XYZ file of C-alpha atoms in Angstrom:
771
model
C 101.482 120.270 108.931
C 101.145 116.512 108.502
C 97.449 116.905 107.657
C 98.268 119.607 105.082
C 100.877 117.371 103.423
C 98.450 114.461 103.473
C 95.872 116.573 101.653
C 98.432 117.562 99.029
C 99.576 114.007 98.387
C 96.272 112.588 97.221
C 95.543 110.291 94.327
C 92.435 110.636 92.164
C 90.769 112.607 89.426
C 88.121 115.366 89.255
C 86.351 115.372 92.649
C 87.098 111.766 93.553
C 90.142 111.308 95.794
C 89.647 108.160 97.929
C 91.842 107.819 100.998
C 92.770 104.246 100.139
C 94.315 105.429 96.857
C 96.884 107.614 98.648
C 99.098 104.603 99.255
C 99.372 104.289 95.443
C 100.817 107.787 95.171
C 104.468 106.780 95.253
C 107.464 107.283 92.984
C 107.842 103.600 92.116
C 104.330 103.301 90.731
C 104.704 106.605 88.876
C 107.911 105.364 87.283
C 106.100 102.227 86.084
C 103.261 104.277 84.556
C 105.745 106.775 83.104
C 107.733 104.003 81.439
C 104.495 102.522 80.072
C 103.774 105.958 78.625
C 107.211 106.026 76.984
C 106.729 102.481 75.698
C 103.322 103.091 74.124
C 104.357 106.418 72.617
C 107.512 105.017 71.048
C 105.639 101.984 69.706
C 103.051 104.202 67.976
C 105.289 107.155 67.143
C 108.532 105.487 66.081
C 108.493 101.761 65.319
C 104.976 101.473 63.947
C 105.373 104.489 61.658
C 108.631 103.123 60.246
C 106.924 99.803 59.511
C 103.819 101.158 57.749
C 105.095 104.118 55.700
C 105.764 102.000 52.613
C 102.247 100.517 52.774
C 100.742 103.997 53.151
C 102.677 105.049 50.048
C 101.148 102.215 48.009
C 97.653 102.562 49.460
C 97.298 106.303 48.912
C 99.680 106.744 45.967
C 102.091 109.065 47.772
C 105.662 109.978 46.865
C 108.697 109.453 49.088
C 108.991 113.171 49.789
C 105.402 113.059 51.064
C 106.430 110.260 53.422
C 109.353 112.398 54.582
C 106.992 115.270 55.324
C 104.767 112.940 57.360
C 107.818 111.786 59.332
C 108.842 115.417 59.964
C 105.402 116.678 61.021
C 105.779 115.174 64.489
C 108.969 117.141 65.079
C 107.282 120.378 64.058
C 104.610 119.688 66.669
C 107.277 118.712 69.181
C 109.182 121.984 68.748
C 106.053 124.082 69.191
C 104.693 121.988 72.032
C 107.930 121.760 73.987
C 108.298 125.548 74.292
C 105.137 126.254 76.257
C 104.502 122.833 77.832
C 107.920 122.799 79.487
C 107.386 126.367 80.680
C 104.021 125.729 82.295
C 105.104 122.325 83.526
C 108.096 123.877 85.286
C 106.109 126.539 87.145
C 105.789 126.132 90.933
C 102.694 124.169 91.881
C 102.159 122.761 88.372
C 100.663 119.267 88.320
C 103.144 117.600 86.018
C 101.462 114.158 85.963
C 98.182 115.746 84.857
C 100.002 117.704 82.119
C 101.560 114.427 81.014
C 98.137 112.757 81.103
C 96.573 115.497 78.979
C 99.436 115.393 76.482
C 99.273 111.599 76.317
C 95.552 111.980 75.554
C 96.489 114.357 72.721
C 98.966 111.749 71.491
C 96.191 109.114 71.622
C 93.926 111.380 69.552
C 96.736 111.814 67.021
C 97.218 108.039 66.933
C 93.512 107.520 66.213
C 93.580 110.277 63.585
C 96.486 108.560 61.834
C 94.394 105.432 61.305
C 91.309 107.451 60.367
C 92.019 107.549 56.588
C 91.227 103.840 56.464
C 87.692 104.626 57.643
C 87.409 107.669 55.370
C 88.179 105.867 52.116
C 86.505 102.978 50.258
C 88.139 99.594 49.907
C 91.537 99.411 48.247
C 91.156 98.939 44.484
C 93.612 96.436 43.089
C 92.907 97.814 39.618
C 91.808 101.326 38.697
C 88.184 101.762 37.872
C 87.225 98.545 39.641
C 84.409 98.320 42.140
C 85.382 99.667 45.535
C 83.481 97.266 47.743
C 83.599 93.774 49.117
C 82.522 92.250 45.787
C 85.761 93.054 44.005
C 86.895 90.419 41.569
C 90.306 89.471 40.315
C 91.240 91.894 37.520
C 91.306 90.408 34.034
C 94.208 92.604 32.906
C 94.210 91.420 29.292
C 94.930 93.186 26.049
C 91.873 94.517 24.249
C 92.363 96.245 20.914
C 92.013 100.038 21.070
C 91.458 99.866 24.835
C 91.590 103.266 26.569
C 90.934 104.655 30.014
C 88.932 107.619 28.771
C 85.637 106.223 30.033
C 86.897 105.775 33.568
C 88.606 109.154 33.582
C 85.487 110.852 32.219
C 83.465 109.326 35.047
C 85.885 110.829 37.569
C 86.219 114.158 35.821
C 84.666 116.064 38.666
C 87.025 114.629 41.263
C 90.136 116.337 42.556
C 93.352 115.966 40.626
C 94.802 114.437 43.777
C 92.219 111.932 45.045
C 94.022 111.424 48.355
C 94.879 115.048 49.142
C 92.540 115.024 52.141
C 94.084 111.814 53.424
C 97.563 113.318 53.225
C 96.409 116.348 55.246
C 94.911 114.091 57.920
C 98.152 112.095 58.200
C 100.177 115.293 58.604
C 97.819 116.659 61.261
C 97.843 113.348 63.128
C 101.638 113.340 63.283
C 101.591 116.983 64.390
C 99.326 116.031 67.318
C 101.620 113.140 68.199
C 104.558 115.565 68.277
C 102.735 117.872 70.700
C 101.696 114.932 72.845
C 105.151 113.420 73.189
C 107.045 116.696 73.718
C 106.855 116.925 77.551
C 106.991 113.192 78.307
C 110.680 113.012 79.113
C 111.456 116.517 80.502
C 108.498 116.634 82.894
C 108.687 112.955 83.788
C 112.383 113.229 84.574
C 112.010 116.266 86.830
C 109.025 114.710 88.628
C 110.990 111.533 89.367
C 114.053 113.581 90.327
C 111.993 115.506 92.895
C 110.622 112.393 94.575
C 113.410 109.802 94.695
C 116.786 109.808 96.364
C 119.739 110.973 94.326
C 121.286 107.566 94.761
C 118.227 105.858 93.253
C 117.743 108.348 90.427
C 120.200 106.735 87.938
C 118.319 103.430 88.274
C 114.980 105.052 87.429
C 116.448 107.011 84.510
C 118.301 103.956 83.225
C 115.078 101.987 83.213
C 113.440 104.723 81.140
C 116.354 104.659 78.659
C 115.869 100.913 78.203
C 112.172 101.512 77.577
C 113.063 103.967 74.820
C 115.090 101.210 73.186
C 112.395 98.538 73.510
C 109.522 100.691 72.170
C 110.620 101.136 68.540
C 111.506 97.452 68.233
C 108.107 96.431 69.621
C 106.505 98.839 67.137
C 108.315 97.154 64.248
C 107.119 93.739 65.392
C 103.553 95.019 65.750
C 103.774 96.604 62.296
C 105.086 93.381 60.792
C 102.170 91.452 62.281
C 99.471 93.878 61.129
C 100.971 94.193 57.638
C 100.635 90.443 57.173
C 96.853 90.984 57.379
C 95.012 92.468 54.409
C 94.197 96.174 54.532
C 90.447 95.647 54.026
C 90.072 92.698 56.375
C 87.233 94.609 58.075
C 85.356 95.296 54.822
C 84.685 91.736 53.763
C 87.340 91.647 51.033
C 89.034 88.286 50.525
C 92.602 88.873 49.280
C 92.840 85.281 48.028
C 89.960 85.989 45.662
C 91.996 88.864 44.253
C 95.072 86.694 43.816
C 96.959 88.465 46.603
C 99.293 87.208 49.319
C 101.588 89.247 51.623
C 104.485 89.179 49.146
C 102.505 90.370 46.120
C 103.541 93.729 44.664
C 99.869 94.722 44.911
C 99.483 93.671 48.545
C 98.714 96.359 51.133
C 98.678 95.233 54.755
C 96.437 96.424 57.577
C 98.628 99.444 58.347
C 95.846 101.066 60.387
C 95.243 98.178 62.797
C 98.202 98.873 65.073
C 97.178 102.516 65.497
C 93.698 101.635 66.684
C 95.139 99.084 69.126
C 97.639 101.614 70.487
C 94.966 104.323 70.759
C 93.150 102.269 73.419
C 96.375 101.495 75.264
C 97.435 105.156 75.262
C 94.033 106.222 76.576
C 94.365 103.832 79.501
C 97.882 105.043 80.332
C 96.731 108.678 80.103
C 93.986 107.955 82.642
C 96.521 106.476 85.063
C 98.711 109.578 84.765
C 95.764 111.842 85.576
C 95.362 110.091 88.935
C 98.749 111.159 90.329
C 99.019 114.244 92.557
C 101.086 117.338 91.914
C 103.599 116.219 94.538
C 104.531 113.046 96.371
C 106.068 112.609 99.782
C 109.666 113.774 99.826
C 112.257 110.976 99.970
C 114.471 110.624 103.020
C 118.150 110.803 102.097
C 120.326 108.403 104.049
C 122.860 111.115 104.771
C 124.436 114.096 103.123
C 127.445 112.169 101.828
C 125.243 109.650 100.078
C 123.357 112.471 98.431
C 126.550 113.967 97.099
C 127.786 110.612 95.866
C 124.441 109.891 94.226
C 124.637 113.188 92.417
C 127.754 112.119 90.547
C 127.075 110.509 87.207
C 130.725 109.859 86.485
C 133.427 109.059 89.023
C 135.929 111.836 89.466
C 133.598 114.726 88.741
C 132.476 117.284 91.254
C 128.744 117.240 91.837
C 127.522 120.792 91.697
C 124.215 122.377 90.885
C 124.914 124.945 88.148
C 123.273 128.328 88.564
C 120.335 128.974 86.288
C 120.887 131.254 83.332
C 117.484 132.827 83.816
C 115.842 133.878 87.067
C 112.000 133.643 87.030
C 111.884 136.500 89.541
C 113.368 138.905 86.995
C 111.244 141.133 84.828
C 110.477 140.274 81.234
C 112.964 142.887 80.033
C 115.700 141.474 82.242
C 114.957 137.920 81.084
C 115.085 139.036 77.453
C 118.484 140.571 78.120
C 119.646 137.323 79.739
C 118.465 135.357 76.697
C 120.461 137.590 74.352
C 123.601 137.387 76.486
C 123.228 133.641 76.989
C 122.727 133.060 73.271
C 125.801 135.123 72.421
C 127.891 133.250 74.975
C 126.849 129.847 73.650
C 127.108 130.771 69.961
C 130.657 132.081 70.417
C 131.710 128.844 72.091
C 133.157 127.414 68.877
C 134.014 124.093 70.458
C 130.424 123.553 71.566
C 129.060 124.676 68.188
C 131.306 122.181 66.352
C 130.003 119.393 68.561
C 126.441 120.608 67.979
C 126.830 120.643 64.188
C 128.412 117.170 64.318
C 125.349 116.087 66.264
C 123.118 117.644 63.583
C 124.915 115.734 60.816
C 124.722 112.512 62.820
C 120.957 112.814 63.279
C 120.416 113.935 59.679
C 122.236 110.838 58.423
C 119.942 108.758 60.609
C 116.823 110.258 59.056
C 116.851 107.493 56.453
C 115.301 105.228 59.087
C 111.653 105.543 57.966
C 112.705 104.500 54.464
C 114.652 101.377 55.448
C 111.746 98.932 54.908
C 111.123 100.502 51.504
C 114.829 100.183 50.667
C 114.803 96.500 51.630
C 111.743 95.943 49.446
C 113.417 97.628 46.487
C 116.931 96.244 46.798
C 116.421 92.875 48.512
C 113.032 91.847 47.164
C 111.441 91.533 50.614
C 107.818 92.284 51.318
C 106.960 94.960 53.872
C 105.920 92.702 56.754
C 109.089 90.625 56.419
C 111.295 93.729 56.398
C 109.592 95.086 59.538
C 110.057 91.819 61.424
C 113.737 91.631 60.519
C 114.396 95.254 61.461
C 112.746 94.764 64.829
C 114.804 91.638 65.413
C 118.073 93.402 64.552
C 117.397 96.729 66.171
C 116.692 95.915 69.821
C 119.832 93.959 70.822
C 122.109 96.129 68.694
C 120.842 99.452 70.019
C 120.851 98.353 73.656
C 124.324 96.831 73.338
C 125.714 100.048 71.842
C 124.078 102.223 74.500
C 125.234 100.063 77.413
C 128.719 99.858 75.927
C 129.009 103.661 75.858
C 127.834 103.913 79.489
C 130.250 101.190 80.601
C 133.193 102.848 78.851
C 132.318 106.229 80.335
C 132.227 104.865 83.868
C 135.193 102.501 83.522
C 137.663 104.966 82.009
C 136.174 108.178 83.452
C 136.351 109.829 80.057
C 136.634 113.580 79.802
C 135.650 115.700 76.781
C 138.710 114.640 74.762
C 138.087 110.947 75.395
C 134.417 111.293 74.467
C 135.291 113.084 71.227
C 137.939 110.516 70.291
C 135.596 107.605 70.984
C 132.759 109.279 69.063
C 135.056 109.897 66.105
C 136.197 106.268 66.127
C 132.609 104.981 66.260
C 131.633 107.314 63.404
C 134.567 106.213 61.245
C 133.732 102.551 61.869
C 130.093 103.256 61.004
C 131.178 104.858 57.726
C 133.474 101.930 56.895
C 130.586 99.516 57.446
C 128.201 101.708 55.457
C 130.212 101.753 52.221
C 130.042 98.010 51.389
C 126.352 98.015 52.301
C 125.806 100.268 49.297
C 126.896 97.443 46.980
C 124.546 94.785 48.365
C 121.483 94.111 46.254
C 119.512 91.271 44.747
C 119.521 91.127 40.929
C 116.316 92.268 39.333
C 114.668 89.485 37.318
C 114.492 90.019 33.556
C 111.558 92.387 32.962
C 110.546 93.078 29.386
C 110.967 96.741 28.520
C 112.904 97.440 31.717
C 116.184 95.504 31.606
C 115.624 93.276 28.583
C 114.112 94.385 25.260
C 110.800 93.061 24.030
C 111.127 90.117 21.661
C 114.316 88.807 23.261
C 114.583 85.484 25.028
C 117.052 84.559 27.744
C 120.035 83.677 25.583
C 123.705 83.806 26.410
C 124.297 86.919 24.303
C 121.652 88.992 26.104
C 122.822 90.930 29.157
C 120.408 92.315 31.714
C 120.764 95.996 32.370
C 119.252 99.398 31.864
C 118.045 99.782 28.303
C 119.709 102.555 26.257
C 116.472 104.452 25.790
C 115.221 103.879 29.328
C 112.080 101.969 30.237
C 109.925 101.206 27.184
C 106.873 99.138 28.116
C 105.142 99.780 24.808
C 106.078 97.542 21.893
C 104.413 96.706 18.550
C 103.042 93.565 20.211
C 101.020 95.600 22.745
C 100.776 99.012 21.079
C 97.026 98.739 20.480
C 96.225 97.458 23.989
C 96.214 100.787 25.841
C 97.652 99.139 28.960
C 97.271 101.179 32.182
C 100.181 102.147 34.435
C 98.232 102.535 37.668
C 99.634 99.386 39.326
C 102.539 96.978 38.899
C 100.931 93.564 38.224
C 103.863 91.367 37.144
C 103.320 88.120 35.267
C 105.863 85.387 34.605
C 105.718 84.151 31.019
C 106.695 80.807 29.539
C 109.875 82.362 28.143
C 111.133 82.974 31.701
C 110.714 86.754 31.417
C 108.619 88.905 33.773
C 106.210 91.327 32.099
C 104.804 94.450 33.721
C 101.264 93.034 33.455
C 99.273 90.544 31.430
C 98.228 93.403 29.179
C 101.857 94.446 28.612
C 102.634 90.835 27.695
C 100.005 91.186 24.964
C 97.857 88.410 26.462
C 94.356 88.241 24.945
C 92.806 85.648 27.248
C 92.960 84.745 30.910
C 91.530 82.000 33.085
C 91.093 82.210 36.849
C 92.504 79.138 38.577
C 92.639 78.013 42.187
C 96.169 77.902 43.537
C 97.682 76.800 46.859
C 96.226 78.307 50.054
C 93.047 79.178 48.179
C 94.668 82.020 46.246
C 93.065 82.712 42.898
C 95.610 83.223 40.156
C 95.338 84.061 36.491
C 96.664 81.868 33.708
C 97.115 84.045 30.613
C 97.243 82.678 27.087
C 97.627 83.919 23.537
C 100.271 86.432 24.645
C 101.598 88.300 21.625
C 104.771 89.602 23.322
C 105.949 86.252 24.677
C 108.483 84.423 22.560
C 107.192 81.111 21.271
C 110.378 79.152 22.069
C 111.132 79.625 25.773
C 114.784 79.129 26.602
C 116.965 78.871 29.680
C 120.655 79.483 30.296
C 122.710 76.577 31.609
C 126.454 76.955 31.697
C 126.485 79.624 28.996
C 124.341 77.725 26.487
C 120.619 77.763 25.817
C 118.396 74.788 26.315
C 114.854 74.245 25.059
C 112.162 73.609 27.653
C 109.125 71.515 26.890
C 105.938 70.760 28.769
C 102.649 72.382 29.647
C 100.992 74.141 32.559
C 102.150 76.844 34.887
C 105.583 78.222 35.693
C 106.419 77.065 39.168
C 109.523 76.964 41.330
C 110.333 74.776 44.262
C 109.740 76.515 47.574
C 113.359 76.325 48.659
C 114.588 77.943 45.446
C 112.329 80.999 45.560
C 112.157 84.192 47.558
C 109.741 87.063 47.937
C 106.230 86.761 46.550
C 106.858 83.465 44.759
C 107.871 81.757 47.988
C 104.883 83.236 49.822
C 102.479 81.716 47.291
C 104.089 78.268 47.582
C 104.294 78.367 51.357
C 103.113 74.774 51.686
C 105.300 71.819 50.638
C 104.219 69.759 47.648
C 101.301 72.003 46.644
C 98.403 70.430 44.831
C 97.973 70.921 41.129
C 96.000 73.959 40.127
C 92.255 73.604 39.729
C 90.367 75.763 37.217
C 88.079 78.140 39.077
C 84.812 76.426 39.915
C 86.031 72.909 38.974
C 86.184 70.460 41.866
C 86.188 67.135 40.032
C 89.655 65.647 40.337
C 89.262 64.026 36.927
C 89.032 67.465 35.331
C 92.228 68.762 36.890
C 95.093 69.486 34.546
C 98.146 67.476 35.499
C 101.393 69.432 35.600
C 104.516 68.026 33.994
C 107.850 68.950 35.548
C 110.855 69.714 33.375
C 114.214 69.711 35.147
C 116.911 72.106 34.052
C 120.461 71.203 35.026
C 121.791 73.624 37.658
C 125.147 74.865 36.454
C 126.942 78.145 37.155
C 125.600 80.861 34.931
C 124.918 84.528 34.822
C 121.231 84.045 35.637
C 121.375 82.459 39.062
C 117.930 83.862 39.844
C 116.316 81.232 37.573
C 115.110 78.140 39.473
C 116.593 74.763 38.682
C 113.190 73.075 38.602
C 110.324 74.688 36.691
C 106.972 73.815 35.221
C 105.866 75.881 32.256
C 102.765 76.690 30.261
C 102.287 76.216 26.553
C 104.196 78.717 24.430
C 103.072 82.366 24.525
C 101.366 82.066 27.897
C 101.966 83.643 31.332
C 101.078 83.307 34.978
C 100.036 86.106 37.394
C 103.122 86.138 39.627
C 106.625 87.499 38.986
C 109.276 85.047 37.927
C 111.053 83.596 40.978
C 114.378 84.910 42.191
C 116.961 83.420 44.505
C 119.015 85.837 46.562
C 120.866 85.554 49.878
C 122.193 89.128 49.908
C 119.824 90.002 52.738
C 122.034 88.074 55.182
C 125.060 90.225 54.426
C 122.970 93.391 54.569
C 121.493 92.522 57.969
C 124.927 91.625 59.340
C 126.340 95.016 58.298
C 123.184 96.729 59.555
C 123.658 95.183 62.989
C 127.283 96.344 63.252
C 126.385 99.798 61.987
C 123.596 100.135 64.508
C 125.867 99.154 67.405
C 128.315 101.900 66.401
C 125.602 104.499 65.960
C 123.960 103.661 69.294
C 127.191 104.555 71.127
C 127.369 108.079 69.732
C 124.458 110.102 71.242
C 125.389 109.753 74.922
C 129.067 110.459 74.198
C 128.176 113.657 72.348
C 125.843 114.714 75.167
C 128.572 114.234 77.762
C 131.122 116.092 75.626
C 128.665 118.963 75.103
C 127.989 119.338 78.828
C 131.672 119.245 79.737
C 132.658 122.090 77.381
C 129.927 124.466 78.625
C 130.290 126.737 81.609
C 127.977 125.934 84.546
C 125.762 128.983 83.934
C 125.143 128.069 80.256
C 124.657 124.300 80.529
C 120.873 124.298 80.598
C 120.530 126.953 77.913
C 123.239 125.368 75.747
C 121.622 121.939 75.810
C 118.253 123.519 74.967
C 119.793 125.411 72.062
C 121.494 122.235 70.847
C 118.173 120.388 70.948
C 116.405 123.159 69.018
C 119.195 123.341 66.418
C 119.099 119.576 65.913
C 115.359 119.607 65.330
C 115.418 122.567 62.941
C 118.413 121.397 60.892
C 118.118 117.598 61.095
C 114.869 116.089 62.318
C 112.527 118.343 60.309
C 114.220 118.867 56.913
C 116.276 115.672 56.555
C 113.421 113.186 55.940
C 111.973 115.539 53.325
C 115.111 115.940 51.210
C 116.031 112.279 51.646
C 112.567 111.363 50.367
C 113.050 113.710 47.413
C 116.388 112.022 46.629
C 114.698 108.618 46.663
C 112.033 109.977 44.284
C 114.746 111.139 41.903
C 115.819 107.509 41.406
C 112.347 106.491 40.237
C 112.230 105.212 36.647
C 108.510 104.603 36.320
C 105.662 106.375 38.115
C 102.128 105.084 38.418
C 99.656 107.171 36.467
C 95.871 107.244 36.496
C 93.942 109.765 34.391
C 97.087 111.860 34.043
C 97.695 112.095 37.803
C 101.069 110.832 39.050
C 100.998 108.450 41.980
C 103.585 106.312 43.746
C 106.781 105.025 42.171
C 106.445 101.615 40.541
C 110.046 100.853 39.538
C 113.326 102.348 40.705
C 116.701 102.588 39.035
C 118.274 100.195 41.519
C 121.963 101.269 41.219
C 121.002 104.957 41.448
C 118.655 104.246 44.336
C 121.478 102.570 46.274
C 123.913 105.344 45.422
C 121.604 108.116 46.626
C 120.284 106.311 49.694
C 123.654 105.181 51.012
C 125.540 108.149 49.559
C 123.602 110.798 51.465
C 124.205 108.898 54.708
C 127.906 108.520 53.939
C 128.296 112.233 53.130
C 126.532 113.338 56.318
C 128.539 110.863 58.393
C 131.762 112.119 56.802
C 130.743 115.713 57.572
C 130.149 114.699 61.188
C 133.619 113.124 61.369
C 135.254 116.269 59.978
C 133.440 118.443 62.538
C 134.487 116.105 65.336
C 138.130 116.362 64.242
C 137.839 120.150 64.314
C 136.282 119.923 67.782
C 139.216 117.796 69.007
C 141.646 120.382 67.644
C 139.782 123.230 69.347
C 139.663 121.361 72.642
C 143.401 120.684 72.554
C 144.034 124.386 71.883
C 141.743 125.395 74.756
C 143.444 122.967 77.139
C 146.886 124.161 76.088
C 145.853 127.785 76.629
C 144.414 127.079 80.088
C 147.359 124.880 81.046
C 145.097 122.308 82.694
C 141.684 120.927 81.923
C 139.026 122.285 84.254
C 136.002 120.334 83.113
C 132.815 121.373 84.922
C 131.056 118.752 86.982
C 128.640 116.415 85.293
C 125.610 115.624 87.422
C 122.815 113.129 86.996
C 120.447 116.054 86.481
C 122.611 117.222 83.561
C 122.373 113.820 81.908
C 118.625 113.689 82.489
C 118.144 117.133 80.966
C 120.266 116.378 77.918
C 118.763 112.945 77.306
C 115.366 114.543 77.719
C 116.195 116.942 74.919
C 116.964 113.919 72.736
C 113.942 111.929 73.791
C 111.344 114.687 73.530
C 111.293 114.336 69.741
C 109.896 111.195 68.112
C 112.804 110.766 65.666
C 115.382 111.094 68.409
C 113.765 108.209 70.205
C 115.208 106.093 67.482
C 118.708 107.559 67.054
C 119.406 105.390 70.055
C 116.807 103.152 68.484
C 115.045 103.106 64.979
C 116.305 106.481 63.520
C 118.573 107.735 66.938
C 113.027 106.148 64.024
C 115.735 106.887 62.041
C 119.447 105.511 62.098
C 119.993 102.299 60.509
C 122.158 103.054 57.593
């Protein structure tokens, strides 16, 4: 018997099972490898995706609803994969570690496939029609009379109307594979650990895995922030400085693909380790029967009992089908459980804005993508873990029953909604952009107010009507009148000179700009003041944010040098003109500027000063703490209102309902809502691309409003659930809550964790649950 058990518990792969490796076949080592699997999958599937979606949108000219579909594709794969993988993984004799290893390999393939579009496509073109190779040059972007794009469009006539349609399909398929690969990670891993550790030790192992789920998305955001600070075509010999690009430029696209290739190798290594584990390990020795019973209790005061299974594998297919119908009817007519389930659906749907948070911070707070990813990672980890641990501590300290869980969940949801509302009013003012929020031909005078123009965006004016300016990219320039123009062409500039700026970045100095007012003015204390001087518009580093600050990242930058001129005697000396800093309506203007001769411009947006991001991040942190408390409380409440024979089936049905009604559709319709706030779409040869400019108030209203409505719906459903529970308790005379075991918690948390988005409801979403 001992020899037979020794042969079963063997560690290796294929035909190689060395005897020395058997000592490695233990539950502790498996738990380490399992947690590494969770960590790598959540980094690649949750945090990294959230960080890079905005860059993918810019790179491949996708819409927000396309991004939502990409985010949902993993859940579609998860639903399909979970059905049969859990079935085969739960069969007697199934080698669960090898199933996990195979699925992790599938996840690694999906991770590689997600980065594949970078290898499939030529170098990123900063301007349409430009050369797509390492010899790209900084675009001239000047006004040429009767300029059209017909030549370029005629050359591409034979191409598809959607040049990146194939890329979009690859991204969807890659996410689908990731969904299949991650589906069994938690259910099979949990049951394997449960079978091979003592009941007393099981909560420690499961708790460690929960912490790993919290760390993964945050690590993915940090990794995404690092890779996005590198240029997308760093491997193709393209120098971003030669193109006038830095990480904060509106045209910048970071190396979104780099993190996926790094994680592919890590996932492959972890998958190999999983394949080495045997189908079974040596059974643990329980200290005594009393310890086993005590270890089975997740919450003090509950009876540990193993609920009977709803379905018996020994029954015939017809009998099992009958059990499914009866079990479904019993669960669906449990109105209390269904209210909790629908509240859970609304909670997760409201969290599906998570993948769009970096994009929202770019739009409303003027951050660049890498900066937003870093900040989200920094905020997310401590907040999510604090909220999760707080919910566990409260559950154990006060021994909460279903009513207590529902009350606490309702309170956390109300507080989350209260925090969410003021967040919808936080935004940085958009700088004056000609044709967007200030008419052409107007200077910054006291009687001009910035706002949406009556006729909407009008980038064409008599001063640039004959230029035929393209709308494929947003290339802002700051003119000597203090106004930002959509591009040098839209400013009516006829000439441009490439100059060497700080950090080796080539910038364009435009001149002879027909749309720029000849007498630049500034507001100081409600009155206008003439500015004199020559050379470029420049702001002090400490008074600028966003792209402007990223260009002047070094203190006391040297004067610009015309491209190719190295003789210091030929450098143009800049003259600084100080403008008195007094309270005024245009606080985004710097107090110290250097300007060019009249009717000239510089190839960066005018600087802005905004500290609203601090308030936003503070509210985000509080909101995330509240949201992180909710999932476990709802899981406990759900288990306690189900009868023992319907617990497993009820939790499975709740998980399926949440995926079908929240995880899959929510990112798509939220993306469509974001698209509806777009004021100006990029266009190349008549094909619509990504959004260039959003209606900022409408964007805030829709983005925060949809979260507030779904959160409010969840609160209403929770109130109904409390009412139904009180009625049930009054009818029964005394609460008879079924026992809550550690296995119940593991099963329910596994249903949350088996989907990529749900990894982040306790984390990035619950990828998705900031605000």
